[in-house]
Amino acid sequence: MATVDDLKFQEFDDAANLLAANPDATTISIDEPVEILKNQHGHLQEPGREEDDELLGTDDSDKTELLAGQKKSAPFWTFEYYQTFFDVDTYQVLDRIKGSVFPVPGKNFVRLYIRSNPDLYGPFWICATLVFTIAVSGNLSNFFIHLGKPTYHYVPEFRKVSIAATTIYAYAWLVPLALWGFLMWRNSKVMNIVSYSFLEIVCVYGYSLFIYIPTAILWIIPQKVVRWVLVMFSLCLSGSVLVMTFWPAVRDDNRRIALATVGAIVLLHALLAVGCLAYFFDAPELDFPAPIIPAHNGTTVITKS
Amino acid sequence: FAGLADVSISEDIPVEGEITVPVGSGSPDEDYSTLDEPVRDTIMRDLKAVGKKFVHVMYPKKSSALLRDWDLWGPLVLCVSLALMLQGGSADSKDDGGPQFAEVFVIIWFGAVVITLNSKLLGGTISFFQSLCVLGYCVLPLTVAMLVCRLVLLAGSGTVSFIIRLIVVVAMFGWSTLASTAFLADSQPPNRKALVVYPIFLFYFVISWMILTFTPQ
């Protein structure tokens, strides 16, 4: 049984004194990893590229990269790994949506809002909402356009939901995959290209699709001019978010390739908008009375204009 | 502490006592073995559990019965009856009709699974099947709405019937969303509640849309 004296607190000497007494003891030294990273980034930055720093946010990316490296340490077969992609609060999601709808000129969406915390919540649910919004709005718009006609029988057009889902999810996932592969390929050829991670590209594309949700609702209005004005407006807003994200990444490349890349991004975005408008929303027909053409054998044929 | 050093258990004093705890309600064997009971008792027990949960959905109070004793019989019955009622009887296979039976089934179950995964990934503490149970049971108001819509459509399909159907479907949609939110909201982290509630809203909105746009051929 231990005596009372053994239960007193023991004072340990200073580490230096202990080491002096026993020089062969194993020691652990914990350096400051932030300083090491700063040294590494120091000689990568060239003078005179302040605007790039502002656009790419490399001034505070040290800490964020450090934090990002510490975050995603769970192996990919555990549930916790996927939880790191949903580590966002309500206000963060709302901020990112606001940033995609009101693009600040000169500010990069990825560096400003995502900051090495890409989430999959926004892209997935914005795409799901967009799928159902387009299908429902298309159905409503067709219903109102054909409302007065006697030969029209309303159908819910449920097939179009699966077509819309395939299109939008393919766009939101395959185009970022292609773009990411392209940027990695160029990164291996030209040194200064900043390549975003795949999830950050998916994030940007997902949030940039948000503007199409109110656009699709407003497409119910059966006026051609209104619809095309809406297409142009939403294309400008979301296209500018995408351009401002990817232009600093490809700017250092060959001029033609950079312009071709950015042009392809905008073109695909425009194709999505116009394709959805053309397929899901019938053209508003003009109200002409159907002319009656007397046929040769005496029966009348009614044609629709 | 010096006095404790003398405490010891000597070997010649035996330890004795009673280990069994007297159970008040008869022998313990009857409580846990349900093999010998008549089949009617087994079925009625499960039916009563399902019925109790239906009542809990219609009057959503903060009770834990729905969460603790989850079962998927109720959601299955509701899903099958909703999918059957959504069949318009359109024998002609025109491509743009209402949803097929399998499509309704897939939407309800796949949608519930996705919402459950979403809430778990956002840090919710509810278990997988408990969440499926709640989401499935809260389809009950919408199934009632579908029944009412079909009855109204038997009477006629003009503007008046459409307005009645619209009011009924909107009311039941609100009821479903509020009921499921009342059960599920407590298990979510507080600053992410809106992120979890929105997919539930979208889920019931899609089901309500399918009910509202149902037109018999």
Coordinates of C-alpha atoms in Angstrom, one line a residue:
Chain A
M1 CA 0.0 0.0 0.0
A2 CA 1.4 3.4 -1.0
T3 CA 2.4 5.7 1.8
V4 CA 1.0 9.2 2.1
D5 CA 4.3 10.7 1.0
D6 CA 4.2 9.0 -2.4
L7 CA 0.9 10.7 -3.2
K8 CA 2.4 14.2 -3.3
F9 CA 2.8 16.1 -6.6
Q10 CA 6.1 15.8 -8.2
E11 CA 7.8 18.8 -9.7
F12 CA 9.5 18.0 -13.1
D13 CA 12.5 20.0 -14.0
D14 CA 12.7 22.2 -17.0
A15 CA 13.1 20.3 -20.3
A16 CA 16.5 21.7 -20.9
N17 CA 17.7 20.5 -17.5
L18 CA 16.3 17.1 -18.0
L19 CA 18.0 16.9 -21.4
A20 CA 21.2 18.0 -20.0
A21 CA 21.0 15.3 -17.4
N22 CA 20.2 12.6 -20.0
P23 CA 21.4 13.6 -23.4
D24 CA 20.5 10.4 -25.2
A25 CA 16.8 10.6 -24.4
T26 CA 14.5 10.7 -27.4
T27 CA 12.9 14.1 -28.0
I28 CA 10.1 15.3 -30.2
S29 CA 10.1 18.8 -31.7
I30 CA 6.9 20.4 -32.9
D31 CA 7.7 23.0 -35.5
E32 CA 5.3 25.7 -36.7
P33 CA 4.0 24.3 -40.0
V34 CA 2.5 27.6 -41.0
E35 CA 5.9 29.1 -41.3
I36 CA 7.1 26.3 -43.5
L37 CA 4.2 26.7 -45.9
K38 CA 4.8 30.5 -46.0
N39 CA 8.4 29.9 -47.0
Q40 CA 7.3 27.6 -49.8
H41 CA 4.8 30.1 -51.1
G42 CA 7.2 33.0 -50.8
H43 CA 9.4 32.2 -53.7
L44 CA 6.4 31.2 -56.0
Q45 CA 5.0 34.6 -56.0
E46 CA 6.5 37.0 -58.6
P47 CA 6.6 40.7 -58.0
G48 CA 4.0 42.8 -59.7
R49 CA 1.1 40.3 -59.7
E50 CA -0.9 41.9 -56.9
E51 CA -4.1 41.8 -58.8
D52 CA -3.6 38.1 -59.3
D53 CA -3.2 37.7 -55.6
E54 CA -6.4 39.5 -55.1
L55 CA -8.2 37.4 -57.7
L56 CA -6.7 34.2 -56.6
G57 CA -6.6 35.0 -52.9
T58 CA -3.2 33.5 -52.4
D59 CA -2.6 35.9 -49.5
D60 CA -4.8 34.0 -47.1
S61 CA -4.8 30.7 -48.9
D62 CA -1.9 29.4 -46.7
K63 CA -4.1 29.1 -43.7
T64 CA -7.0 27.8 -45.6
E65 CA -4.9 25.2 -47.4
L66 CA -3.5 24.1 -44.0
L67 CA -7.0 23.8 -42.6
A68 CA -8.2 21.9 -45.7
G69 CA -5.4 19.5 -45.3
Q70 CA -6.3 18.9 -41.7
K71 CA -10.0 18.5 -42.5
K72 CA -10.2 15.7 -45.1
S73 CA -8.3 13.1 -43.3
A74 CA -10.9 10.4 -43.0
P75 CA -10.5 7.5 -45.5
F76 CA -12.9 7.5 -48.4
W77 CA -14.8 4.5 -47.4
T78 CA -16.1 6.0 -44.1
F79 CA -19.2 8.1 -43.7
E80 CA -17.2 10.9 -42.1
Y81 CA -15.3 11.5 -45.3
Y82 CA -18.5 12.4 -47.1
Q83 CA -19.6 14.5 -44.1
T84 CA -16.8 16.9 -44.8
F85 CA -18.5 17.8 -48.0
F86 CA -21.6 18.9 -46.2
D87 CA -19.9 21.1 -43.6
V88 CA -21.8 24.2 -44.3
D89 CA -24.3 26.3 -42.4
T90 CA -27.4 27.9 -43.6
Y91 CA -25.9 31.3 -43.9
Q92 CA -22.9 30.0 -45.8
V93 CA -25.2 28.4 -48.4
L94 CA -27.2 31.6 -48.7
D95 CA -24.1 33.7 -49.1
R96 CA -22.8 31.5 -51.9
I97 CA -26.2 31.7 -53.7
K98 CA -26.1 35.5 -53.3
G99 CA -22.6 35.5 -54.7
S100 CA -23.6 33.6 -57.7
V101 CA -26.6 35.9 -58.5
F102 CA -24.8 39.2 -57.9
P103 CA -21.3 38.7 -59.2
V104 CA -18.9 41.3 -57.9
P105 CA -16.7 42.4 -60.7
G106 CA -13.1 41.4 -60.1
K107 CA -13.8 39.0 -57.3
N108 CA -13.3 35.3 -57.8
F109 CA -16.3 33.2 -56.7
V110 CA -14.2 30.3 -55.6
R111 CA -11.7 32.3 -53.5
L112 CA -14.2 34.6 -52.1
Y113 CA -17.0 32.3 -51.1
I114 CA -15.8 28.7 -51.2
R115 CA -12.4 29.3 -49.6
S116 CA -11.3 25.6 -49.6
N117 CA -14.6 24.4 -48.2
P118 CA -16.4 23.1 -51.2
D119 CA -19.8 21.6 -50.4
L120 CA -21.9 19.2 -52.3
Y121 CA -25.2 20.4 -50.7
G122 CA -25.6 23.4 -53.0
P123 CA -24.9 21.8 -56.3
F124 CA -27.0 18.7 -55.6
W125 CA -30.1 20.5 -54.3
I126 CA -29.9 23.4 -56.7
C127 CA -29.9 20.9 -59.6
A128 CA -32.8 19.0 -58.1
T129 CA -34.8 22.1 -57.7
L130 CA -34.0 23.2 -61.2
V131 CA -35.1 19.9 -62.6
F132 CA -38.5 20.1 -61.0
T133 CA -38.9 23.8 -61.6
I134 CA -38.3 23.4 -65.3
A135 CA -40.6 20.4 -65.6
V136 CA -43.4 22.1 -63.6
S137 CA -43.0 25.5 -65.3
G138 CA -43.0 23.9 -68.7
N139 CA -46.1 22.0 -68.0
L140 CA -47.9 25.1 -66.6
S141 CA -46.8 27.2 -69.5
N142 CA -48.0 24.7 -72.1
F143 CA -51.3 24.4 -70.2
F144 CA -51.9 28.2 -70.3
I145 CA -50.9 28.5 -73.9
H146 CA -53.2 25.7 -75.1
L147 CA -56.0 26.6 -72.7
G148 CA -58.8 27.7 -74.9
K149 CA -58.4 25.1 -77.7
P150 CA -61.1 22.5 -77.9
T151 CA -58.7 19.8 -79.1
Y152 CA -56.3 20.1 -76.2
H153 CA -56.3 17.5 -73.5
Y154 CA -54.1 18.2 -70.6
V155 CA -51.3 15.7 -69.8
P156 CA -48.9 16.0 -66.9
E157 CA -45.9 15.2 -69.2
F158 CA -44.2 13.2 -66.6
R159 CA -41.6 11.8 -69.0
K160 CA -40.0 15.2 -69.2
V161 CA -39.0 15.1 -65.6
S162 CA -36.5 12.2 -66.2
I163 CA -35.2 13.9 -69.3
A164 CA -34.7 17.2 -67.5
A165 CA -33.0 15.3 -64.6
T166 CA -30.6 13.5 -66.9
T167 CA -29.7 16.7 -68.8
I168 CA -29.1 18.9 -65.8
Y169 CA -27.2 16.5 -63.7
A170 CA -25.1 15.5 -66.7
Y171 CA -24.3 19.1 -67.3
A172 CA -23.5 19.9 -63.7
W173 CA -21.2 16.9 -63.3
L174 CA -19.7 15.9 -66.6
V175 CA -18.8 19.4 -67.8
P176 CA -16.9 20.1 -64.6
L177 CA -15.1 16.8 -65.0
A178 CA -14.1 17.6 -68.5
L179 CA -13.0 21.1 -67.5
W180 CA -11.0 19.8 -64.5
G181 CA -9.3 17.2 -66.7
F182 CA -8.5 19.9 -69.3
L183 CA -7.1 22.2 -66.6
M184 CA -4.9 19.5 -65.1
W185 CA -3.6 18.7 -68.6
R186 CA -2.7 22.3 -69.2
N187 CA -1.2 22.5 -65.7
S188 CA 1.3 19.9 -66.6
K189 CA 2.3 21.9 -69.7
V190 CA 2.3 25.4 -68.5
M191 CA 3.5 26.0 -64.9
N192 CA 1.5 29.0 -63.8
I193 CA -1.9 27.7 -64.3
V194 CA -4.0 27.5 -61.1
S195 CA -6.0 24.3 -61.2
Y196 CA -9.0 24.2 -59.0
S197 CA -9.9 20.9 -57.4
F198 CA -12.7 19.0 -59.0
L199 CA -15.1 19.7 -56.1
E200 CA -14.5 23.4 -56.4
I201 CA -15.4 23.4 -60.1
V202 CA -18.6 21.3 -59.3
C203 CA -19.4 23.9 -56.7
V204 CA -19.1 26.8 -59.0
Y205 CA -21.1 25.2 -61.7
G206 CA -23.8 24.1 -59.2
Y207 CA -24.2 27.5 -57.7
S208 CA -24.1 29.3 -61.1
L209 CA -27.2 27.3 -62.1
F210 CA -29.2 28.9 -59.3
I211 CA -30.2 31.9 -61.5
Y212 CA -32.1 29.6 -63.8
I213 CA -34.6 28.7 -61.1
P214 CA -36.4 32.1 -61.0
T215 CA -35.8 32.4 -64.8
A216 CA -37.6 29.1 -65.4
I217 CA -40.5 30.3 -63.3
L218 CA -40.7 33.5 -65.3
W219 CA -40.6 31.6 -68.5
I220 CA -44.3 30.7 -67.9
I221 CA -45.1 34.2 -69.4
P222 CA -46.0 33.3 -73.0
Q223 CA -44.2 36.1 -74.7
K224 CA -41.2 35.4 -76.9
V225 CA -39.5 38.7 -76.3
V226 CA -39.8 38.3 -72.5
R227 CA -38.4 34.8 -72.6
W228 CA -35.4 35.7 -74.7
V229 CA -34.6 38.8 -72.6
L230 CA -34.7 36.5 -69.5
V231 CA -32.3 34.1 -71.3
M232 CA -29.9 36.8 -72.1
F233 CA -30.0 38.3 -68.6
S234 CA -29.5 35.1 -66.7
L235 CA -26.8 34.0 -69.1
C236 CA -24.9 37.2 -68.5
L237 CA -25.1 36.9 -64.7
S238 CA -24.2 33.2 -64.4
G239 CA -21.8 33.3 -67.3
S240 CA -19.9 36.2 -65.8
V241 CA -19.5 34.2 -62.5
L242 CA -18.0 31.3 -64.5
V243 CA -15.8 33.6 -66.6
M244 CA -14.4 35.4 -63.7
T245 CA -13.7 32.1 -62.0
F246 CA -11.8 30.5 -64.9
W247 CA -10.2 33.4 -66.6
P248 CA -7.4 33.8 -64.0
A249 CA -6.8 30.1 -64.3
V250 CA -6.2 30.0 -68.0
R251 CA -4.9 33.5 -68.6
D252 CA -1.3 32.4 -68.5
D253 CA -1.8 29.9 -71.2
N254 CA -1.5 30.3 -74.9
R255 CA -3.9 33.2 -75.9
R256 CA -6.0 31.2 -78.3
I257 CA -6.4 28.2 -76.0
A258 CA -7.4 30.5 -73.1
L259 CA -10.0 32.3 -75.2
A260 CA -11.3 29.0 -76.6
T261 CA -11.7 27.5 -73.1
V262 CA -13.6 30.5 -71.8
G263 CA -15.7 30.6 -75.0
A264 CA -16.5 26.9 -74.7
I265 CA -17.7 27.4 -71.1
V266 CA -20.0 30.2 -72.0
L267 CA -21.2 28.4 -75.1
L268 CA -22.2 25.3 -73.2
H269 CA -24.0 27.4 -70.6
A270 CA -25.9 29.1 -73.3
L271 CA -26.8 25.8 -74.9
L272 CA -28.2 24.5 -71.7
A273 CA -30.5 27.6 -71.3
V274 CA -31.7 27.7 -74.9
G275 CA -32.1 23.9 -75.0
C276 CA -34.3 23.9 -71.9
L277 CA -36.3 26.8 -73.3
A278 CA -36.9 25.1 -76.6
Y279 CA -37.7 21.6 -75.4
F280 CA -39.8 22.2 -72.3
F281 CA -41.6 25.3 -73.3
D282 CA -43.8 25.3 -76.4
A283 CA -43.6 28.4 -78.5
P284 CA -46.5 30.8 -77.8
E285 CA -48.6 30.6 -80.9
L286 CA -50.4 33.5 -82.4
D287 CA -54.1 33.4 -82.3
F288 CA -55.1 33.1 -85.9
P289 CA -58.4 31.5 -86.7
A290 CA -57.9 28.3 -88.7
P291 CA -58.5 28.8 -92.4
I292 CA -60.9 26.4 -94.1
I293 CA -59.7 25.1 -97.5
P294 CA -62.3 23.4 -99.7
A295 CA -60.9 20.2 -100.9
H296 CA -61.6 18.7 -104.4
N297 CA -64.0 16.0 -103.3
G298 CA -66.2 18.4 -101.5
T299 CA -65.1 17.8 -97.9
T300 CA -63.5 20.7 -96.0
V301 CA -60.1 20.5 -94.5
I302 CA -59.3 22.6 -91.5
T303 CA -55.7 23.5 -91.1
K304 CA -54.0 24.9 -88.1
S305 CA -51.7 27.8 -88.5
Chain B
F1 CA -6.1 5.9 5.0
A2 CA -4.3 3.8 7.6
G3 CA -7.6 2.2 8.9
L4 CA -8.5 0.8 5.5
A5 CA -5.5 -1.3 5.4
D6 CA -7.1 -3.6 7.9
V7 CA -10.3 -4.3 5.9
S8 CA -10.4 -7.7 4.4
I9 CA -12.9 -10.4 3.5
S10 CA -12.2 -13.4 5.6
E11 CA -12.9 -16.7 3.9
D12 CA -15.0 -18.3 6.6
I13 CA -18.0 -15.9 6.3
P14 CA -20.0 -17.0 3.3
V15 CA -21.7 -14.5 1.1
E16 CA -25.4 -15.2 0.5
G17 CA -28.4 -13.6 -0.9
E18 CA -31.1 -13.6 -3.6
I19 CA -30.2 -12.9 -7.2
T20 CA -33.6 -13.3 -8.9
V21 CA -35.7 -10.1 -8.9
P22 CA -39.4 -10.9 -8.3
V23 CA -41.4 -9.9 -11.4
G24 CA -44.9 -8.5 -10.7
S25 CA -46.7 -9.8 -13.7
G26 CA -46.5 -13.6 -13.7
S27 CA -43.6 -15.6 -15.0
P28 CA -41.1 -13.9 -17.2
D29 CA -41.5 -16.4 -20.1
E30 CA -44.8 -14.9 -21.3
D31 CA -43.4 -11.4 -21.9
Y32 CA -40.9 -12.2 -24.6
S33 CA -41.9 -15.4 -26.4
T34 CA -44.6 -14.6 -29.0
L35 CA -44.4 -17.9 -30.8
D36 CA -47.3 -19.4 -28.9
E37 CA -49.8 -16.7 -29.3
P38 CA -52.5 -16.8 -31.9
V39 CA -51.8 -15.2 -35.3
R40 CA -54.6 -12.8 -34.7
D41 CA -52.7 -11.3 -31.8
T42 CA -49.6 -10.8 -33.7
I43 CA -51.3 -9.1 -36.6
M44 CA -53.4 -6.9 -34.4
R45 CA -50.4 -5.8 -32.4
D46 CA -48.7 -4.6 -35.6
L47 CA -51.8 -3.1 -36.9
K48 CA -52.4 -1.2 -33.7
A49 CA -48.8 0.1 -33.8
V50 CA -49.4 1.3 -37.4
G51 CA -52.7 2.9 -36.5
K52 CA -51.3 4.6 -33.5
K53 CA -48.6 6.2 -35.7
F54 CA -51.3 7.3 -38.2
V55 CA -53.0 9.1 -35.4
H56 CA -49.7 10.7 -34.3
V57 CA -49.2 12.0 -37.9
M58 CA -52.6 13.6 -38.1
Y59 CA -52.1 15.3 -34.7
P60 CA -48.4 16.0 -34.6
K61 CA -47.3 16.4 -31.1
K62 CA -43.8 16.0 -29.9
S63 CA -44.1 12.3 -29.0
S64 CA -41.4 9.9 -29.5
A65 CA -43.6 6.9 -30.4
L66 CA -43.0 7.5 -34.1
L67 CA -39.3 7.7 -33.7
R68 CA -38.6 5.1 -31.2
D69 CA -40.7 2.2 -32.5
W70 CA -40.2 2.7 -36.2
D71 CA -41.7 0.4 -38.7
L72 CA -42.0 0.6 -42.5
W73 CA -45.4 -1.1 -42.9
G74 CA -47.3 2.2 -42.8
P75 CA -45.1 3.9 -45.5
L76 CA -45.4 0.8 -47.7
V77 CA -49.2 0.8 -47.5
L78 CA -49.4 4.5 -48.1
C79 CA -47.0 4.4 -51.0
V80 CA -48.8 1.5 -52.7
S81 CA -52.2 3.0 -52.3
L82 CA -51.0 6.4 -53.6
A83 CA -49.3 4.8 -56.6
L84 CA -52.5 2.8 -57.3
M85 CA -54.7 5.9 -57.1
L86 CA -52.4 7.8 -59.4
Q87 CA -53.0 5.3 -62.2
G88 CA -55.2 7.1 -64.7
G89 CA -56.2 3.9 -66.4
S90 CA -54.7 5.2 -69.6
A91 CA -54.3 1.9 -71.5
D92 CA -53.0 3.7 -74.6
S93 CA -49.2 4.2 -74.2
K94 CA -49.0 7.8 -75.2
D95 CA -45.6 9.0 -74.1
D96 CA -46.6 12.0 -72.1
G97 CA -49.0 10.8 -69.5
G98 CA -49.0 10.7 -65.7
P99 CA -46.4 8.8 -63.7
Q100 CA -46.3 5.1 -63.9
F101 CA -46.7 2.9 -60.8
A102 CA -43.0 2.2 -60.6
E103 CA -42.2 5.9 -61.0
V104 CA -44.3 6.9 -58.0
F105 CA -42.7 4.1 -56.0
V106 CA -39.2 5.1 -56.9
I107 CA -39.8 8.8 -56.3
I108 CA -41.2 8.2 -52.8
W109 CA -38.6 5.7 -51.6
F110 CA -35.6 7.1 -53.4
G111 CA -36.6 10.7 -52.4
A112 CA -37.0 9.6 -48.8
V113 CA -33.6 7.8 -48.8
V114 CA -31.9 10.9 -50.3
I115 CA -33.4 13.2 -47.8
T116 CA -32.4 10.9 -44.9
L117 CA -28.8 10.8 -46.3
N118 CA -28.8 14.5 -46.6
S119 CA -29.8 15.0 -43.0
K120 CA -27.3 12.5 -41.8
L121 CA -24.5 14.1 -43.8
L122 CA -25.4 17.5 -42.4
G123 CA -24.8 16.1 -38.9
G124 CA -28.3 15.0 -37.9
T125 CA -28.5 12.5 -35.0
I126 CA -31.5 10.6 -36.2
S127 CA -31.0 7.0 -37.4
F128 CA -31.6 6.0 -41.0
F129 CA -34.8 3.9 -40.6
Q130 CA -36.3 6.3 -38.1
S131 CA -36.1 9.1 -40.6
L132 CA -37.5 6.9 -43.4
C133 CA -40.3 5.9 -41.1
V134 CA -41.2 9.6 -40.4
L135 CA -41.1 10.7 -44.0
G136 CA -43.1 7.7 -45.1
Y137 CA -45.8 8.2 -42.5
C138 CA -46.1 11.9 -43.2
V139 CA -47.3 11.0 -46.7
L140 CA -50.7 10.1 -45.1
P141 CA -52.2 13.6 -45.5
L142 CA -51.3 13.6 -49.2
T143 CA -52.9 10.1 -49.6
V144 CA -56.1 11.5 -48.0
A145 CA -55.9 14.4 -50.5
M146 CA -55.5 12.0 -53.4
L147 CA -58.6 10.1 -52.2
V148 CA -60.6 13.4 -52.0
C149 CA -59.4 14.5 -55.4
R150 CA -60.5 11.3 -57.0
L151 CA -63.9 11.6 -55.4
V152 CA -64.2 15.2 -56.6
L153 CA -63.2 14.2 -60.1
L154 CA -66.0 11.7 -60.2
A155 CA -68.4 14.6 -59.8
G156 CA -66.9 16.6 -62.6
S157 CA -63.7 18.2 -63.9
G158 CA -64.4 21.8 -64.4
T159 CA -63.0 24.9 -62.8
V160 CA -64.9 24.5 -59.5
S161 CA -63.6 21.0 -59.0
F162 CA -60.1 22.3 -59.8
I163 CA -60.3 25.0 -57.2
I164 CA -61.5 22.5 -54.6
R165 CA -58.7 20.1 -55.4
L166 CA -56.2 22.9 -55.3
I167 CA -57.3 24.0 -51.8
V168 CA -57.3 20.4 -50.5
V169 CA -53.9 19.6 -51.9
V170 CA -52.3 22.8 -50.7
A171 CA -53.7 22.2 -47.2
M172 CA -52.5 18.6 -47.0
F173 CA -49.1 19.6 -48.4
G174 CA -48.7 22.1 -45.6
W175 CA -49.9 19.5 -43.1
S176 CA -47.4 16.9 -44.3
T177 CA -44.5 19.3 -44.3
L178 CA -45.3 20.7 -40.9
A179 CA -45.8 17.2 -39.4
S180 CA -42.5 15.8 -40.7
T181 CA -40.7 19.0 -39.7
A182 CA -42.1 18.7 -36.2
F183 CA -40.7 15.2 -35.9
L184 CA -37.4 15.7 -37.6
A185 CA -36.3 19.2 -36.7
D186 CA -35.1 18.4 -33.2
S187 CA -32.4 16.0 -34.3
Q188 CA -30.6 18.5 -36.5
P189 CA -27.9 20.9 -35.6
P190 CA -29.5 24.3 -34.9
N191 CA -27.7 26.4 -37.6
R192 CA -28.6 23.9 -40.4
K193 CA -32.3 23.4 -39.8
A194 CA -33.3 25.3 -43.0
L195 CA -30.9 23.2 -45.0
V196 CA -32.6 20.0 -43.8
V197 CA -36.2 21.3 -44.0
Y198 CA -35.9 22.5 -47.6
P199 CA -35.5 19.1 -49.3
I200 CA -38.5 17.8 -47.3
F201 CA -40.5 20.7 -48.6
L202 CA -39.3 19.9 -52.2
F203 CA -40.2 16.2 -51.7
Y204 CA -43.8 16.8 -50.6
F205 CA -44.1 19.5 -53.3
V206 CA -43.3 17.0 -56.0
I207 CA -45.8 14.5 -54.6
S208 CA -48.5 17.3 -54.3
W209 CA -47.8 18.3 -57.9
M210 CA -48.4 14.7 -59.1
I211 CA -51.6 14.6 -57.1
L212 CA -52.9 17.9 -58.4
T213 CA -52.1 17.3 -62.0
F214 CA -53.8 13.9 -62.0
T215 CA -56.3 13.8 -64.9
P216 CA -58.3 10.6 -65.6
Q217 CA -58.3 9.6 -69.2

